[in-house]
Amino acid sequence: MTTRGSNRRRLAIALGAIAGIAAIDIFASRRRALASRRASVIAAVTINKPPLEVYEFFRKLEHLPQFMDYLASVEVLGPRRSRWTAVLPVGGTASWEAEILEDRPGSALSWCSVEGSPIQTRGRVTFTRTPGRNMTEIRVELQLAVLGGGPSTTLARLFARPQIKADLRRLKQVLETGEVLYSDASQHQLPHPAQPSLPGRRDAAPRTFIENPPTARKGGTP
């Protein structure tokens, strides 16, 4: 009887150990799967303005929708907290709150969404003076955790390098010319002059971004 009882205990211990290892494997695989579904992008552009001026414009987070097409609004809630609202490609909007983690005037700015937000994202922007010139290289790093089935899956389509690069070019135009220049390809078949965007207007038809816009002022002020 003693031998039989000992065997049962050893069997129970072995089964428990196997179950524990299986649970650890499942947890680790889920962690790996979550990490693999993290969209990230890095982009940069050089702007003909000093670093502090570029930083000061970017630091006013309510300015971001001026050049980031997918943002409907950024509402400042406090010195380090804000609410972001994005327009989803399939229609509708998604909102989340974020807090600033790093704020070094003229040098760097970073933020991340607060715990429990439906959109889990983080970003970091650096402002570097170019050698020998009073210009700024602005470098943006963005990450988005893609949580299956939620709005983050849809929003991830916008976290691509071409989209972020276009956002930075629009920022360059805003700071250098005071406005964003567009080319309405839906109305012209041949090359044609760029037209400034009208204040408060967003056309329903898609617009084509000009690859190398002029830096001369078009009637606005930075």
Short mmCIF file of C-alpha atoms in Angstrom, two decimals:
data_model
loop_
_atom_site.label_atom_id
_atom_site.label_comp_id
_atom_site.label_asym_id
_atom_site.label_seq_id
_atom_site.Cartn_x
_atom_site.Cartn_y
_atom_site.Cartn_z
CA MET A 1 0.00 0.00 0.00
CA THR A 2 2.82 2.37 0.84
CA THR A 3 4.52 1.75 -2.49
CA ARG A 4 1.26 2.25 -4.40
CA GLY A 5 0.57 5.52 -2.53
CA SER A 6 4.07 6.78 -3.23
CA ASN A 7 3.66 6.04 -6.92
CA ARG A 8 0.41 7.99 -7.01
CA ARG A 9 2.03 10.98 -5.31
CA ARG A 10 4.95 10.91 -7.74
CA LEU A 11 2.52 10.69 -10.66
CA ALA A 12 0.51 13.66 -9.33
CA ILE A 13 3.68 15.71 -8.88
CA ALA A 14 4.85 14.85 -12.39
CA LEU A 15 1.48 15.79 -13.91
CA GLY A 16 1.50 19.06 -11.96
CA ALA A 17 4.97 19.88 -13.24
CA ILE A 18 3.91 19.16 -16.82
CA ALA A 19 0.85 21.38 -16.43
CA GLY A 20 3.00 24.17 -15.01
CA ILE A 21 5.47 23.96 -17.88
CA ALA A 22 2.59 23.99 -20.38
CA ALA A 23 1.12 27.10 -18.74
CA ILE A 24 4.49 28.86 -18.91
CA ASP A 25 4.84 27.93 -22.58
CA ILE A 26 1.36 29.29 -23.35
CA PHE A 27 2.10 32.54 -21.51
CA ALA A 28 5.42 32.96 -23.31
CA SER A 29 3.86 32.25 -26.70
CA ARG A 30 1.20 34.87 -26.04
CA ARG A 31 3.88 37.39 -25.08
CA ARG A 32 5.76 36.60 -28.30
CA ALA A 33 2.57 36.89 -30.34
CA LEU A 34 1.79 40.28 -28.82
CA ALA A 35 5.30 41.49 -29.52
CA SER A 36 5.08 40.29 -33.13
CA ARG A 37 1.89 42.31 -33.59
CA ARG A 38 3.55 45.59 -32.66
CA ALA A 39 3.63 48.02 -35.57
CA SER A 40 6.62 50.36 -35.51
CA VAL A 41 8.00 52.98 -37.88
CA ILE A 42 10.90 55.44 -38.01
CA ALA A 43 11.05 58.44 -40.34
CA ALA A 44 12.99 61.69 -40.58
CA VAL A 45 13.09 64.95 -42.52
CA THR A 46 15.21 68.11 -42.48
CA ILE A 47 13.45 71.43 -41.88
CA ASN A 48 14.90 74.87 -42.59
CA LYS A 49 14.24 76.11 -39.06
CA PRO A 50 16.28 75.97 -35.82
CA PRO A 51 15.62 73.03 -33.45
CA LEU A 52 13.97 75.09 -30.72
CA GLU A 53 11.44 76.57 -33.14
CA VAL A 54 10.54 73.14 -34.55
CA TYR A 55 10.26 71.72 -31.03
CA GLU A 56 8.03 74.56 -29.82
CA PHE A 57 5.61 74.02 -32.69
CA PHE A 58 5.51 70.24 -32.16
CA ARG A 59 5.24 70.59 -28.38
CA LYS A 60 1.88 72.31 -28.78
CA LEU A 61 0.18 68.99 -29.38
CA GLU A 62 -2.98 70.63 -30.68
CA HIS A 63 -0.90 71.51 -33.78
CA LEU A 64 -0.42 67.85 -34.73
CA PRO A 65 -3.66 67.43 -36.76
CA GLN A 66 -2.43 70.22 -39.06
CA PHE A 67 0.04 67.82 -40.64
CA MET A 68 -0.96 64.35 -39.40
CA ASP A 69 -3.92 63.48 -41.61
CA TYR A 70 -5.23 60.61 -39.51
CA LEU A 71 -5.60 62.78 -36.38
CA ALA A 72 -8.93 64.53 -35.95
CA SER A 73 -7.87 66.34 -32.78
CA VAL A 74 -5.49 66.42 -29.83
CA GLU A 75 -6.97 67.90 -26.66
CA VAL A 76 -4.54 69.03 -23.98
CA LEU A 77 -5.83 67.90 -20.56
CA GLY A 78 -2.90 69.03 -18.43
CA PRO A 79 0.82 69.81 -18.49
CA ARG A 80 1.70 66.23 -19.44
CA ARG A 81 -1.60 64.60 -20.40
CA SER A 82 -3.67 64.79 -23.59
CA ARG A 83 -6.51 63.05 -25.42
CA TRP A 84 -5.92 61.97 -29.02
CA THR A 85 -8.69 61.21 -31.53
CA ALA A 86 -7.90 59.47 -34.82
CA VAL A 87 -10.03 58.98 -37.92
CA LEU A 88 -10.09 55.27 -38.82
CA PRO A 89 -9.68 54.21 -42.47
CA VAL A 90 -12.94 52.23 -42.35
CA GLY A 91 -14.89 55.11 -40.85
CA GLY A 92 -15.51 56.30 -37.32
CA THR A 93 -12.97 57.44 -34.78
CA ALA A 94 -10.89 56.07 -31.91
CA SER A 95 -9.72 58.06 -28.89
CA TRP A 96 -7.10 57.44 -26.23
CA GLU A 97 -5.22 59.38 -23.58
CA ALA A 98 -1.46 59.79 -23.51
CA GLU A 99 1.09 61.25 -21.15
CA ILE A 100 4.47 62.84 -21.82
CA LEU A 101 7.43 60.82 -20.53
CA GLU A 102 10.35 62.96 -21.71
CA ASP A 103 10.38 66.67 -22.47
CA ARG A 104 13.71 68.32 -23.32
CA PRO A 105 13.09 71.66 -25.08
CA GLY A 106 14.78 71.84 -28.47
CA SER A 107 16.06 68.28 -28.13
CA ALA A 108 13.53 65.48 -27.54
CA LEU A 109 9.91 64.68 -26.72
CA SER A 110 8.38 61.29 -25.94
CA TRP A 111 4.96 60.05 -24.86
CA CYS A 112 2.88 56.90 -24.43
CA SER A 113 -0.78 56.03 -24.00
CA VAL A 114 -1.94 55.64 -20.41
CA GLU A 115 -2.55 52.22 -18.93
CA GLY A 116 -5.89 50.74 -19.92
CA SER A 117 -6.30 52.83 -23.09
CA PRO A 118 -7.99 51.07 -26.04
CA ILE A 119 -5.06 52.21 -28.19
CA GLN A 120 -1.62 51.30 -26.85
CA THR A 121 0.95 53.48 -28.56
CA ARG A 122 4.17 55.33 -27.81
CA GLY A 123 6.28 57.82 -29.70
CA ARG A 124 9.55 59.72 -29.51
CA VAL A 125 10.71 62.73 -31.51
CA THR A 126 14.24 64.14 -31.58
CA PHE A 127 15.28 67.55 -32.89
CA THR A 128 18.92 67.71 -34.05
CA ARG A 129 20.73 70.72 -35.50
CA THR A 130 22.35 69.86 -38.83
CA PRO A 131 26.14 70.39 -38.98
CA GLY A 132 27.15 73.89 -40.01
CA ARG A 133 23.60 75.10 -40.68
CA ASN A 134 20.74 76.41 -38.58
CA MET A 135 18.43 73.62 -39.75
CA THR A 136 16.79 70.73 -37.92
CA GLU A 137 16.62 67.03 -38.58
CA ILE A 138 13.42 65.83 -36.93
CA ARG A 139 13.31 62.08 -36.36
CA VAL A 140 10.10 60.32 -35.34
CA GLU A 141 9.77 56.84 -33.85
CA LEU A 142 6.24 55.46 -33.39
CA GLN A 143 4.99 52.15 -32.01
CA LEU A 144 1.49 50.72 -31.90
CA ALA A 145 0.47 47.51 -30.14
CA VAL A 146 -1.97 45.76 -32.48
CA LEU A 147 -4.59 44.13 -30.27
CA GLY A 148 -6.59 41.82 -32.52
CA GLY A 149 -10.16 42.79 -33.35
CA GLY A 150 -10.03 46.30 -31.89
CA PRO A 151 -9.55 49.75 -33.42
CA SER A 152 -5.77 49.37 -33.13
CA THR A 153 -5.90 46.75 -35.91
CA THR A 154 -7.47 49.30 -38.24
CA LEU A 155 -5.26 52.15 -37.06
CA ALA A 156 -2.16 50.04 -37.73
CA ARG A 157 -2.71 50.58 -41.46
CA LEU A 158 -1.69 54.19 -40.93
CA PHE A 159 1.49 53.32 -39.03
CA ALA A 160 3.58 52.86 -42.15
CA ARG A 161 6.73 54.69 -43.13
CA PRO A 162 5.25 56.36 -46.28
CA GLN A 163 2.39 57.79 -44.21
CA ILE A 164 4.63 59.13 -41.43
CA LYS A 165 7.14 60.45 -43.98
CA ALA A 166 4.31 62.34 -45.69
CA ASP A 167 3.25 63.74 -42.31
CA LEU A 168 6.77 65.07 -41.75
CA ARG A 169 6.84 66.66 -45.20
CA ARG A 170 3.61 68.44 -44.39
CA LEU A 171 5.18 69.63 -41.13
CA LYS A 172 8.12 70.93 -43.16
CA GLN A 173 5.74 72.88 -45.39
CA VAL A 174 3.81 74.35 -42.47
CA LEU A 175 6.98 75.59 -40.77
CA GLU A 176 8.75 76.81 -43.92
CA THR A 177 5.82 78.29 -45.90
CA GLY A 178 3.01 78.65 -43.38
CA GLU A 179 0.66 76.25 -45.19
CA VAL A 180 0.37 72.80 -46.73
CA LEU A 181 0.54 72.65 -50.53
CA TYR A 182 -1.48 70.03 -52.39
CA SER A 183 -1.88 68.96 -56.00
CA ASP A 184 -5.43 67.95 -56.92
CA ALA A 185 -4.76 65.15 -59.40
CA SER A 186 -8.46 64.38 -59.67
CA GLN A 187 -9.00 67.59 -61.65
CA HIS A 188 -5.84 67.75 -63.79
CA GLN A 189 -4.30 65.27 -66.21
CA LEU A 190 -1.04 67.19 -66.76
CA PRO A 191 1.44 68.66 -64.26
CA HIS A 192 0.05 71.79 -62.68
CA PRO A 193 0.86 74.30 -59.92
CA ALA A 194 0.24 73.32 -56.34
CA GLN A 195 -2.67 74.93 -54.55
CA PRO A 196 -2.67 75.85 -50.85
CA SER A 197 -5.13 74.11 -48.61
CA LEU A 198 -8.05 76.26 -47.49
CA PRO A 199 -8.38 76.94 -43.75
CA GLY A 200 -10.75 74.52 -42.06
CA ARG A 201 -11.36 72.53 -45.24
CA ARG A 202 -10.69 68.86 -45.88
CA ASP A 203 -11.65 67.63 -49.33
CA ALA A 204 -13.47 64.34 -49.60
CA ALA A 205 -11.47 63.31 -52.68
CA PRO A 206 -7.98 61.90 -52.07
CA ARG A 207 -5.14 64.36 -52.60
CA THR A 208 -1.68 63.73 -53.95
CA PHE A 209 1.24 65.03 -51.96
CA ILE A 210 3.91 66.94 -53.90
CA GLU A 211 7.24 65.15 -53.52
CA ASN A 212 9.49 68.24 -53.67
CA PRO A 213 7.43 71.32 -52.76
CA PRO A 214 8.89 74.82 -53.10
CA THR A 215 10.08 76.41 -49.91
CA ALA A 216 9.12 79.95 -50.94
CA ARG A 217 6.29 81.46 -48.94
CA LYS A 218 2.86 81.29 -50.49
CA GLY A 219 1.15 84.10 -48.61
CA GLY A 220 1.12 82.57 -45.10
CA THR A 221 3.36 83.13 -42.17
CA PRO A 222 5.06 80.30 -40.27
#
